[in-house]
């Protein structure tokens, strides 16, 4: 067995954002040597890794040469050069999740076709190559308004997603490859975090429920366990395991789902990395999602996914009308509250709806935790100085 701990072993992470930073909490705990590549000289990861390299994640040579320096390569963001990953794998480098897994996920059109081919329940969709193709599709009645528009590339945190209700909404859309999805009449948005190691051992975290901000289309609250019937929870976990098996991913896979009005589970999309819907696990679970990702990609025994307590995560995002040097107003007030832990990501500049941190609330009673979460949300404000 490789000695990962206090040794010459090098773990490479593509992307130096907050997900990488939180992964580094656990590599530090185990004294695993880390190399990070990111285009931002002030990336949150910079303070916590052993070696930081500035570079473009989409540039073939940069990613390839960085990958040659490490023993195992992973990523905390999907927008990385897949061809470089595939070449590294061909040369015997361990890349987890694999280039093939990422290729099936990176483009949302490809991801939706993958669900269709693998019998995974998802909303009806049509793929369009550009805006003219889309307009033609609407004119020929292939898709009726309203619908959900998604850019196939580069969308995240509500960006690249729009609900189109009128011709005016349609006119505002960018001219890019996209998918159009049927507007699902749903009661709840759910997510299941699945961990899988190279041997195919799988563990799932409890189903979480997500409450979204109506305008920003960003998650405001993640609630664990989800306040749903146990039969629905079992079905959600069954679907998540099917998705995991189909992608043959290694590491963490976050499976986001809709629970329809008639209690059907539909897969919305997935992320092959630690995810916003798993942040509650840092305080609430026996093994948090970041440690679990490291355990999985290094083929170490997977940890216990059970929760110690009910957990709620509140996203801290920049408020509207504020851009510039960040100030966390009233952070001291929330730190006085029992079971409340803020996580600050290390981004020096705020702007409207930018993810700047999160707060975890733990409590034996999930409904009580939800009330405290509301209080936290109303108290702390991410503003500019």
Tab-separated table of C-alpha atoms in Angstrom:
chain	number	residue	atom	x	y	z
A	1	UNK	CA	0.000	0.000	0.000
A	2	UNK	CA	1.176	3.539	-0.786
A	3	UNK	CA	2.113	5.574	2.240
A	4	UNK	CA	0.092	8.761	1.789
A	5	UNK	CA	0.785	10.148	5.260
A	6	UNK	CA	3.849	12.288	6.170
A	7	UNK	CA	5.568	11.024	3.022
A	8	UNK	CA	6.716	12.045	-0.474
A	9	UNK	CA	3.279	11.197	-1.937
A	10	UNK	CA	1.787	14.166	-3.842
A	11	UNK	CA	-1.947	14.795	-4.314
A	12	UNK	CA	-2.756	17.280	-7.092
A	13	UNK	CA	-5.926	19.400	-7.066
A	14	UNK	CA	-7.071	21.271	-10.170
A	15	UNK	CA	-8.823	24.402	-8.923
A	16	UNK	CA	-8.023	26.475	-5.865
A	17	UNK	CA	-11.465	27.703	-4.791
A	18	UNK	CA	-13.349	27.170	-1.534
A	19	UNK	CA	-14.024	23.480	-2.248
A	20	UNK	CA	-10.303	22.854	-2.573
A	21	UNK	CA	-9.651	24.920	0.558
A	22	UNK	CA	-12.112	22.776	2.549
A	23	UNK	CA	-10.516	19.613	1.129
A	24	UNK	CA	-7.189	20.898	2.459
A	25	UNK	CA	-8.568	20.949	6.033
A	26	UNK	CA	-8.518	17.152	5.804
A	27	UNK	CA	-5.268	16.692	3.875
A	28	UNK	CA	-3.695	18.817	6.636
A	29	UNK	CA	-5.292	16.588	9.276
A	30	UNK	CA	-3.655	13.519	7.696
A	31	UNK	CA	-0.472	15.333	6.590
A	32	UNK	CA	-0.972	14.500	2.911
A	33	UNK	CA	1.200	16.635	0.608
A	34	UNK	CA	-0.862	18.796	-1.789
A	35	UNK	CA	-0.217	20.595	-5.074
A	36	UNK	CA	-2.841	23.074	-6.357
A	37	UNK	CA	-3.255	24.714	-9.791
A	38	UNK	CA	-5.469	27.807	-10.186
A	39	UNK	CA	-5.562	30.933	-12.408
A	40	UNK	CA	-6.177	33.279	-9.457
A	41	UNK	CA	-3.073	34.459	-7.538
A	42	UNK	CA	-5.315	35.004	-4.481
A	43	UNK	CA	-7.133	31.640	-4.686
A	44	UNK	CA	-8.547	30.473	-1.288
A	45	UNK	CA	-6.386	27.294	-1.475
A	46	UNK	CA	-3.122	29.220	-1.600
A	47	UNK	CA	-2.746	29.450	2.195
A	48	UNK	CA	-3.339	25.736	2.834
A	49	UNK	CA	-1.457	23.728	0.185
A	50	UNK	CA	2.208	22.680	0.085
A	51	UNK	CA	2.764	23.928	-3.455
A	52	UNK	CA	0.658	26.474	-5.384
A	53	UNK	CA	0.951	26.971	-9.145
A	54	UNK	CA	-0.644	29.787	-11.107
A	55	UNK	CA	-2.089	28.585	-14.413
A	56	UNK	CA	-5.021	28.172	-16.793
A	57	UNK	CA	-7.108	25.048	-16.014
A	58	UNK	CA	-8.294	24.838	-19.634
A	59	UNK	CA	-4.798	24.949	-21.155
A	60	UNK	CA	-3.624	21.472	-22.260
A	61	UNK	CA	0.128	21.950	-21.606
A	62	UNK	CA	-0.413	23.599	-18.202
A	63	UNK	CA	-2.722	20.836	-16.917
A	64	UNK	CA	-0.612	18.052	-18.454
A	65	UNK	CA	2.684	19.340	-16.983
A	66	UNK	CA	1.083	19.946	-13.587
A	67	UNK	CA	-0.341	16.400	-13.609
A	68	UNK	CA	3.137	14.957	-14.260
A	69	UNK	CA	4.362	16.395	-10.918
A	70	UNK	CA	1.825	14.531	-8.753
A	71	UNK	CA	0.898	10.917	-7.940
A	72	UNK	CA	-2.902	11.233	-7.935
A	73	UNK	CA	-4.835	14.049	-9.591
A	74	UNK	CA	-8.337	15.274	-8.687
A	75	UNK	CA	-10.331	18.480	-9.298
A	76	UNK	CA	-12.698	20.777	-7.425
A	77	UNK	CA	-14.180	22.418	-10.539
A	78	UNK	CA	-15.387	20.807	-13.787
A	79	UNK	CA	-13.959	23.383	-16.212
A	80	UNK	CA	-10.587	21.689	-16.721
A	81	UNK	CA	-8.864	20.382	-19.855
A	82	UNK	CA	-10.197	16.832	-20.364
A	83	UNK	CA	-7.721	15.957	-23.156
A	84	UNK	CA	-4.798	16.581	-20.782
A	85	UNK	CA	-6.440	14.326	-18.161
A	86	UNK	CA	-6.982	11.572	-20.752
A	87	UNK	CA	-3.324	11.760	-21.843
A	88	UNK	CA	-2.111	11.576	-18.228
A	89	UNK	CA	-4.300	8.476	-17.685
A	90	UNK	CA	-2.877	6.912	-20.865
A	91	UNK	CA	0.593	7.384	-19.368
A	92	UNK	CA	-0.461	5.599	-16.167
A	93	UNK	CA	-1.318	8.586	-13.969
A	94	UNK	CA	-4.235	8.096	-11.561
A	95	UNK	CA	-6.915	10.713	-12.272
A	96	UNK	CA	-10.073	10.601	-10.139
A	97	UNK	CA	-12.824	11.106	-11.176
A	98	UNK	CA	-11.664	9.905	-14.599
A	99	UNK	CA	-11.517	11.922	-17.831
A	100	UNK	CA	-14.360	9.728	-19.163
A	101	UNK	CA	-16.590	10.504	-16.150
A	102	UNK	CA	-15.883	14.224	-16.487
A	103	UNK	CA	-16.489	14.159	-20.246
A	104	UNK	CA	-19.982	12.730	-19.693
A	105	UNK	CA	-20.763	15.450	-17.130
A	106	UNK	CA	-18.962	18.620	-18.304
A	107	UNK	CA	-21.403	19.324	-21.159
A	108	UNK	CA	-24.996	19.432	-19.855
A	109	UNK	CA	-26.395	18.230	-23.196
A	110	UNK	CA	-24.125	15.184	-23.076
A	111	UNK	CA	-25.033	14.654	-19.409
A	112	UNK	CA	-28.783	14.594	-20.221
A	113	UNK	CA	-28.258	12.184	-23.140
A	114	UNK	CA	-26.267	9.957	-20.764
A	115	UNK	CA	-29.300	9.766	-18.425
A	116	UNK	CA	-31.548	8.860	-21.332
A	117	UNK	CA	-29.169	6.118	-22.561
A	118	UNK	CA	-28.808	4.655	-19.053
A	119	UNK	CA	-32.490	4.631	-18.116
A	120	UNK	CA	-32.078	7.330	-15.444
A	121	UNK	CA	-35.299	9.309	-14.854
A	122	UNK	CA	-34.930	12.970	-15.878
A	123	UNK	CA	-37.082	15.832	-17.229
A	124	UNK	CA	-37.870	15.822	-20.971
A	125	UNK	CA	-35.340	17.883	-22.916
A	126	UNK	CA	-34.174	18.928	-26.393
A	127	UNK	CA	-30.625	19.957	-27.289
A	128	UNK	CA	-30.019	22.959	-29.570
A	129	UNK	CA	-26.725	23.963	-31.197
A	130	UNK	CA	-27.340	27.757	-31.041
A	131	UNK	CA	-29.988	30.468	-30.652
A	132	UNK	CA	-31.190	30.305	-34.285
A	133	UNK	CA	-31.671	26.532	-33.929
A	134	UNK	CA	-33.615	27.133	-30.686
A	135	UNK	CA	-35.867	29.818	-32.235
A	136	UNK	CA	-36.579	27.449	-35.140
A	137	UNK	CA	-37.480	24.705	-32.627
A	138	UNK	CA	-39.991	26.971	-30.866
A	139	UNK	CA	-41.491	28.172	-34.171
A	140	UNK	CA	-42.030	24.546	-35.265
A	141	UNK	CA	-43.686	23.803	-31.882
A	142	UNK	CA	-41.037	21.322	-30.724
A	143	UNK	CA	-41.106	23.034	-27.322
A	144	UNK	CA	-43.805	25.218	-25.796
A	145	UNK	CA	-43.305	28.120	-23.389
A	146	UNK	CA	-42.622	28.228	-20.457
A	147	UNK	CA	-39.480	26.082	-20.250
A	148	UNK	CA	-36.082	25.939	-18.551
A	149	UNK	CA	-33.116	27.062	-20.663
A	150	UNK	CA	-29.624	25.853	-19.750
A	151	UNK	CA	-26.310	26.635	-21.368
A	152	UNK	CA	-24.536	23.302	-21.999
A	153	UNK	CA	-21.145	24.711	-20.958
A	154	UNK	CA	-19.877	26.652	-17.986
A	155	UNK	CA	-23.096	27.178	-16.013
A	156	UNK	CA	-22.908	27.075	-12.198
A	157	UNK	CA	-24.570	28.649	-9.124
A	158	UNK	CA	-27.652	29.661	-11.076
A	159	UNK	CA	-25.606	31.155	-13.954
A	160	UNK	CA	-26.385	29.742	-17.384
A	161	UNK	CA	-29.928	28.809	-16.286
A	162	UNK	CA	-33.121	30.768	-17.088
A	163	UNK	CA	-36.844	30.157	-16.957
A	164	UNK	CA	-38.198	31.362	-20.295
A	165	UNK	CA	-41.832	32.519	-20.143
A	166	UNK	CA	-42.042	34.934	-23.092
A	167	UNK	CA	-40.491	36.114	-26.334
A	168	UNK	CA	-38.792	38.912	-24.373
A	169	UNK	CA	-37.093	36.316	-22.113
A	170	UNK	CA	-36.011	34.421	-25.222
A	171	UNK	CA	-34.466	37.559	-26.766
A	172	UNK	CA	-32.210	38.024	-23.703
A	173	UNK	CA	-30.620	34.555	-23.999
A	174	UNK	CA	-27.015	34.305	-25.225
A	175	UNK	CA	-26.211	32.648	-28.565
A	176	UNK	CA	-24.711	29.367	-27.272
A	177	UNK	CA	-25.323	25.625	-27.406
A	178	UNK	CA	-28.120	24.886	-24.949
A	179	UNK	CA	-30.733	22.461	-23.734
A	180	UNK	CA	-34.402	23.209	-23.204
A	181	UNK	CA	-36.091	21.284	-20.416
A	182	UNK	CA	-39.713	20.788	-19.602
A	183	UNK	CA	-40.674	22.880	-16.555
A	184	UNK	CA	-41.089	20.261	-13.822
A	185	UNK	CA	-43.956	20.737	-11.377
A	186	UNK	CA	-42.053	19.760	-8.256
A	187	UNK	CA	-42.615	19.925	-4.492
A	188	UNK	CA	-38.996	19.656	-3.455
A	189	UNK	CA	-35.410	19.765	-4.651
A	190	UNK	CA	-33.365	16.962	-3.103
A	191	UNK	CA	-29.750	15.819	-3.290
A	192	UNK	CA	-27.798	12.709	-2.413
A	193	UNK	CA	-24.023	12.670	-2.010
A	194	UNK	CA	-22.543	9.345	-3.163
A	195	UNK	CA	-18.968	8.245	-2.403
A	196	UNK	CA	-17.333	5.526	-4.516
A	197	UNK	CA	-13.770	4.178	-4.447
A	198	UNK	CA	-11.802	2.503	-7.310
A	199	UNK	CA	-12.951	-0.962	-6.154
A	200	UNK	CA	-16.588	0.097	-6.603
A	201	UNK	CA	-17.426	0.314	-2.881
A	202	UNK	CA	-20.299	2.780	-2.505
A	203	UNK	CA	-21.631	4.762	0.454
A	204	UNK	CA	-24.419	7.336	0.401
A	205	UNK	CA	-25.124	10.238	2.714
A	206	UNK	CA	-28.695	10.888	3.937
A	207	UNK	CA	-31.011	12.671	1.478
A	208	UNK	CA	-30.906	16.463	1.862
A	209	UNK	CA	-33.536	19.013	0.944
A	210	UNK	CA	-32.571	22.265	-0.774
A	211	UNK	CA	-34.371	25.587	-0.510
A	212	UNK	CA	-33.510	28.035	-3.283
A	213	UNK	CA	-33.364	31.827	-3.514
A	214	UNK	CA	-36.190	32.741	-5.945
A	215	UNK	CA	-34.207	35.370	-7.897
A	216	UNK	CA	-30.577	34.211	-7.792
A	217	UNK	CA	-31.467	30.532	-8.395
A	218	UNK	CA	-28.891	29.678	-5.708
A	219	UNK	CA	-29.302	27.314	-2.765
A	220	UNK	CA	-30.141	29.303	0.388
A	221	UNK	CA	-30.608	26.393	2.820
A	222	UNK	CA	-29.555	22.743	2.731
A	223	UNK	CA	-31.462	20.648	5.274
A	224	UNK	CA	-30.311	17.219	6.475
A	225	UNK	CA	-32.190	14.976	6.858
A	226	UNK	CA	-34.736	16.014	4.214
A	227	UNK	CA	-38.244	16.362	5.647
A	228	UNK	CA	-39.692	13.645	3.414
A	229	UNK	CA	-41.313	10.218	3.762
A	230	UNK	CA	-38.841	7.338	4.303
A	231	UNK	CA	-40.109	5.566	1.124
A	232	UNK	CA	-39.238	8.649	-0.953
A	233	UNK	CA	-35.822	8.857	0.743
A	234	UNK	CA	-35.164	5.176	-0.094
A	235	UNK	CA	-36.157	5.799	-3.733
A	236	UNK	CA	-33.874	8.865	-3.965
A	237	UNK	CA	-30.919	6.826	-2.639
A	238	UNK	CA	-31.698	3.983	-5.064
A	239	UNK	CA	-31.708	6.425	-8.017
A	240	UNK	CA	-28.467	8.081	-6.795
A	241	UNK	CA	-26.741	4.675	-6.609
A	242	UNK	CA	-27.899	3.899	-10.160
A	243	UNK	CA	-26.433	7.216	-11.358
A	244	UNK	CA	-23.151	6.512	-9.535
A	245	UNK	CA	-22.877	3.050	-11.077
A	246	UNK	CA	-23.580	4.405	-14.580
A	247	UNK	CA	-20.887	7.119	-14.357
A	248	UNK	CA	-18.387	4.755	-12.658
A	249	UNK	CA	-17.043	7.830	-10.869
A	250	UNK	CA	-14.406	7.668	-8.140
A	251	UNK	CA	-14.698	10.216	-5.344
A	252	UNK	CA	-17.776	12.235	-4.405
A	253	UNK	CA	-20.743	12.556	-6.772
A	254	UNK	CA	-23.528	14.971	-5.824
A	255	UNK	CA	-26.827	13.931	-7.437
A	256	UNK	CA	-29.395	16.747	-7.525
A	257	UNK	CA	-33.032	15.697	-7.987
A	258	UNK	CA	-36.598	16.942	-8.242
A	259	UNK	CA	-39.416	15.336	-6.263
A	260	UNK	CA	-42.451	15.841	-8.484
A	261	UNK	CA	-45.997	16.572	-7.276
A	262	UNK	CA	-46.843	12.874	-7.833
A	263	UNK	CA	-43.779	11.693	-5.849
A	264	UNK	CA	-41.553	10.710	-8.778
A	265	UNK	CA	-37.790	11.251	-8.536
A	266	UNK	CA	-36.187	12.986	-11.538
A	267	UNK	CA	-32.425	13.603	-11.761
A	268	UNK	CA	-31.670	17.257	-12.485
A	269	UNK	CA	-27.870	17.257	-12.711
A	270	UNK	CA	-24.724	15.953	-11.033
A	271	UNK	CA	-21.363	17.278	-9.852
A	272	UNK	CA	-18.336	14.906	-9.671
A	273	UNK	CA	-16.729	16.627	-6.674
A	274	UNK	CA	-17.569	17.865	-3.169
A	275	UNK	CA	-20.681	20.002	-3.421
A	276	UNK	CA	-22.648	22.777	-1.733
A	277	UNK	CA	-25.328	20.249	-0.741
A	278	UNK	CA	-22.748	18.388	1.392
A	279	UNK	CA	-21.252	21.289	3.378
A	280	UNK	CA	-23.494	20.545	6.375
A	281	UNK	CA	-21.421	17.336	6.810
A	282	UNK	CA	-18.378	19.233	8.161
A	283	UNK	CA	-20.142	19.688	11.505
A	284	UNK	CA	-23.057	17.235	11.300
A	285	UNK	CA	-21.566	13.960	9.944
A	286	UNK	CA	-19.124	11.369	11.270
A	287	UNK	CA	-17.133	11.706	8.037
A	288	UNK	CA	-17.485	14.966	6.124
A	289	UNK	CA	-17.726	14.960	2.318
A	290	UNK	CA	-14.208	16.404	1.826
A	291	UNK	CA	-12.496	13.729	3.899
A	292	UNK	CA	-14.662	11.137	2.144
A	293	UNK	CA	-13.561	12.401	-1.287
A	294	UNK	CA	-9.907	12.030	-0.234
A	295	UNK	CA	-10.535	8.551	1.217
A	296	UNK	CA	-12.275	7.488	-2.027
A	297	UNK	CA	-9.680	8.783	-4.511
A	298	UNK	CA	-6.813	7.298	-2.454
A	299	UNK	CA	-8.665	3.957	-2.194
A	300	UNK	CA	-8.724	4.144	1.601
A	301	UNK	CA	-11.649	2.685	3.601
A	302	UNK	CA	-14.749	4.866	3.181
A	303	UNK	CA	-15.925	6.579	6.374
A	304	UNK	CA	-19.281	6.508	8.161
A	305	UNK	CA	-21.822	8.730	6.353
A	306	UNK	CA	-24.360	8.882	9.196
A	307	UNK	CA	-25.191	12.224	10.813
A	308	UNK	CA	-24.403	12.887	14.470
A	309	UNK	CA	-27.080	15.617	14.577
A	310	UNK	CA	-29.543	17.339	12.266
A	311	UNK	CA	-27.656	19.834	10.100
A	312	UNK	CA	-28.567	22.904	8.082
A	313	UNK	CA	-26.266	24.881	5.832
A	314	UNK	CA	-26.899	28.539	4.998
A	315	UNK	CA	-24.991	30.038	2.067
A	316	UNK	CA	-23.327	33.400	2.701
A	317	UNK	CA	-23.519	35.369	-0.533
A	318	UNK	CA	-22.729	38.974	-1.352
A	319	UNK	CA	-25.808	41.141	-0.990
A	320	UNK	CA	-27.087	43.335	-3.809
A	321	UNK	CA	-25.698	46.842	-4.067
A	322	UNK	CA	-22.325	45.839	-2.583
A	323	UNK	CA	-19.091	45.265	-4.514
A	324	UNK	CA	-15.516	45.569	-3.273
A	325	UNK	CA	-13.565	44.705	-0.112
A	326	UNK	CA	-15.690	42.332	1.956
A	327	UNK	CA	-17.100	42.892	5.429
A	328	UNK	CA	-19.050	40.218	7.353
A	329	UNK	CA	-21.512	42.393	9.260
A	330	UNK	CA	-22.818	40.924	12.567
A	331	UNK	CA	-20.659	37.782	12.374
A	332	UNK	CA	-20.033	38.103	16.136
A	333	UNK	CA	-23.796	37.920	16.755
A	334	UNK	CA	-24.191	34.556	15.012
A	335	UNK	CA	-21.072	33.206	16.734
A	336	UNK	CA	-22.892	33.644	20.074
A	337	UNK	CA	-25.631	31.223	18.941
A	338	UNK	CA	-25.446	27.585	20.067
A	339	UNK	CA	-24.570	25.064	17.345
A	340	UNK	CA	-23.675	27.760	14.787
A	341	UNK	CA	-20.350	27.619	12.876
A	342	UNK	CA	-19.371	30.117	10.140
A	343	UNK	CA	-16.971	29.139	7.342
A	344	UNK	CA	-15.322	32.047	5.511
A	345	UNK	CA	-13.902	31.110	2.107
A	346	UNK	CA	-11.082	33.657	1.819
A	347	UNK	CA	-12.367	35.718	-1.113
A	348	UNK	CA	-11.316	39.300	-0.415
A	349	UNK	CA	-13.778	40.892	-2.864
A	350	UNK	CA	-17.562	40.628	-2.623
A	351	UNK	CA	-20.153	41.194	-5.343
A	352	UNK	CA	-23.914	40.495	-5.515
A	353	UNK	CA	-24.718	36.764	-5.067
A	354	UNK	CA	-21.036	35.706	-5.011
A	355	UNK	CA	-20.530	32.740	-2.637
A	356	UNK	CA	-18.354	34.106	0.166
A	357	UNK	CA	-18.872	31.470	2.845
A	358	UNK	CA	-21.456	29.317	4.582
A	359	UNK	CA	-22.802	28.756	8.068
A	360	UNK	CA	-23.666	25.359	9.552
A	361	UNK	CA	-26.357	24.965	12.208
A	362	UNK	CA	-26.520	21.666	14.141
A	363	UNK	CA	-29.335	20.629	16.482
A	364	UNK	CA	-31.075	17.409	17.637
A	365	UNK	CA	-34.335	18.797	16.212
A	366	UNK	CA	-34.163	19.692	12.501
A	367	UNK	CA	-37.167	22.053	12.755
A	368	UNK	CA	-35.455	23.958	15.561
A	369	UNK	CA	-32.264	24.086	13.451
A	370	UNK	CA	-34.323	25.574	10.590
A	371	UNK	CA	-35.576	28.368	12.872
A	372	UNK	CA	-32.009	29.175	13.960
A	373	UNK	CA	-30.920	29.113	10.287
A	374	UNK	CA	-33.570	31.754	9.495
A	375	UNK	CA	-32.237	33.895	12.359
A	376	UNK	CA	-28.652	33.466	11.068
A	377	UNK	CA	-29.742	34.455	7.547
A	378	UNK	CA	-31.430	37.623	8.828
A	379	UNK	CA	-28.503	38.585	11.095
A	380	UNK	CA	-25.272	38.188	9.089
A	381	UNK	CA	-24.817	40.334	5.982
A	382	UNK	CA	-22.004	40.098	3.424
A	383	UNK	CA	-21.368	43.711	2.467
A	384	UNK	CA	-18.510	45.853	1.148
A	385	UNK	CA	-16.508	48.218	3.368
